[in-house]
XYZ file of C-alpha atoms in Angstrom:
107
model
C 0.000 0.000 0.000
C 1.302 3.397 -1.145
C 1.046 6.375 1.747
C -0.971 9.299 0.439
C 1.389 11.619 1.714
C 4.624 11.054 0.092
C 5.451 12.986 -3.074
C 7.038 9.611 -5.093
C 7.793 11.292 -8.076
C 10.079 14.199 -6.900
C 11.884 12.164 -4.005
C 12.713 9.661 -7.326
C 14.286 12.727 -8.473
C 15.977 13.289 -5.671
C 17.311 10.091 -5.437
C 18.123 9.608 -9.107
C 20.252 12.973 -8.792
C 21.945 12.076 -5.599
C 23.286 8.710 -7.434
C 24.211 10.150 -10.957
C 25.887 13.668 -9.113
C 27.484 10.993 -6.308
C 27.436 7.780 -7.171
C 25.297 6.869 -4.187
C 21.607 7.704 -2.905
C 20.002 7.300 1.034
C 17.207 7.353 2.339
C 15.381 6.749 5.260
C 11.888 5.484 6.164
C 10.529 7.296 9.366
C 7.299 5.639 10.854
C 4.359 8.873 11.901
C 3.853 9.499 15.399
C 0.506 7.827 15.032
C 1.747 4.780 13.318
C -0.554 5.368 10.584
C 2.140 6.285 7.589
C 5.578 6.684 7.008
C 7.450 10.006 5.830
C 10.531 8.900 2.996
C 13.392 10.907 3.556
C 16.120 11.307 0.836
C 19.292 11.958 2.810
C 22.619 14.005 1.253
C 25.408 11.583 0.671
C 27.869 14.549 1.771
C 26.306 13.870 4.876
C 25.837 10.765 5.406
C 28.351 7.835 6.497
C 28.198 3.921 6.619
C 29.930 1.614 8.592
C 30.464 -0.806 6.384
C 30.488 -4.598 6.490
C 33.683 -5.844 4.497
C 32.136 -9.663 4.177
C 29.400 -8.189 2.833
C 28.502 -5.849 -0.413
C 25.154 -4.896 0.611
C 24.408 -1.704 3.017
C 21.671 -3.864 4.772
C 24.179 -5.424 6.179
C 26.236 -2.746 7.739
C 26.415 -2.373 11.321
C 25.088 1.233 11.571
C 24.709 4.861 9.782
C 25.647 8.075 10.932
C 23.551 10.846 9.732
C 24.867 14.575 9.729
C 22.282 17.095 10.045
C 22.501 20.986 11.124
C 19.144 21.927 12.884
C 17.975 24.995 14.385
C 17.771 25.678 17.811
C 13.565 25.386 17.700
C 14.032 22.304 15.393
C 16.297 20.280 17.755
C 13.946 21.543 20.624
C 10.550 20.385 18.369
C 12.158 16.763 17.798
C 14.015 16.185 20.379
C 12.665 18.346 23.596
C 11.235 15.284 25.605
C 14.725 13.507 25.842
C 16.934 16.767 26.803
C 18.293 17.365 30.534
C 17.579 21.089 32.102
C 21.793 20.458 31.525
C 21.410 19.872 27.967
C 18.706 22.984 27.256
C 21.197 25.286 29.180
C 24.377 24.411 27.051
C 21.839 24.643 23.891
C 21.109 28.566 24.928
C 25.268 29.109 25.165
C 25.533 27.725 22.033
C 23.042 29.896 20.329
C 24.164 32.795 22.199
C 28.268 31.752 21.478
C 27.057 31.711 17.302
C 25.124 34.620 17.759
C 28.123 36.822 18.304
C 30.102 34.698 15.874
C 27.841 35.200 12.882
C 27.580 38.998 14.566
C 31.507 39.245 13.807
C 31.191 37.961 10.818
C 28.722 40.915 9.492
């Protein structure tokens, strides 16, 4: 069964780009909150590293993947607010405050 929600034909594109630019396309399958669906998510290959099996040719059977991505301070906060520490939110408001004044330099 297809979800309704996922544009097919322009993540193909994606994914056909990613592998003629590249040489290799990801993506990953994310289940919805509800269970319902599933969101496809074409991931950059600049940014995205396997551990790869040597006895094996196929990416299935790789131990894990490391995925590289730059979120905002309300993203990281939106996805991953329930697991932080009252630690972790304080370092996250030095950290926008320490790239606030570099980016202000930088102008």
């Amino acid at each position: 069964m297809q979800a309704r929600r996922i544009d097919f034909t322009n993540k193909r594109k994606m994914i056909l780009t990613d592998l003629l630019v590249s040489g290799s396309a990801y993506y990953r399958v994310i289940p919805s909150s509800d269970k319902t669906n599933v969101t496809l998510k074409v991931l950059n290959p600049l940014n995205t590293f396997i551990d790869r099996n040597p006895e094996s040719p196929y990416l299935k059977d790789s131990a894990r993947a490391v995925i590289r991505e730059y979120l905002t301070k309300d993203q990281i906060l939106a996805n991953y607010g329930d697991y932080l520490t009252e630690d972790d939110l304080k370092e996250l408001e030095v950290l926008e405050k320490v790239l606030d004044v570099a980016v202000d330099k930088l102008n």
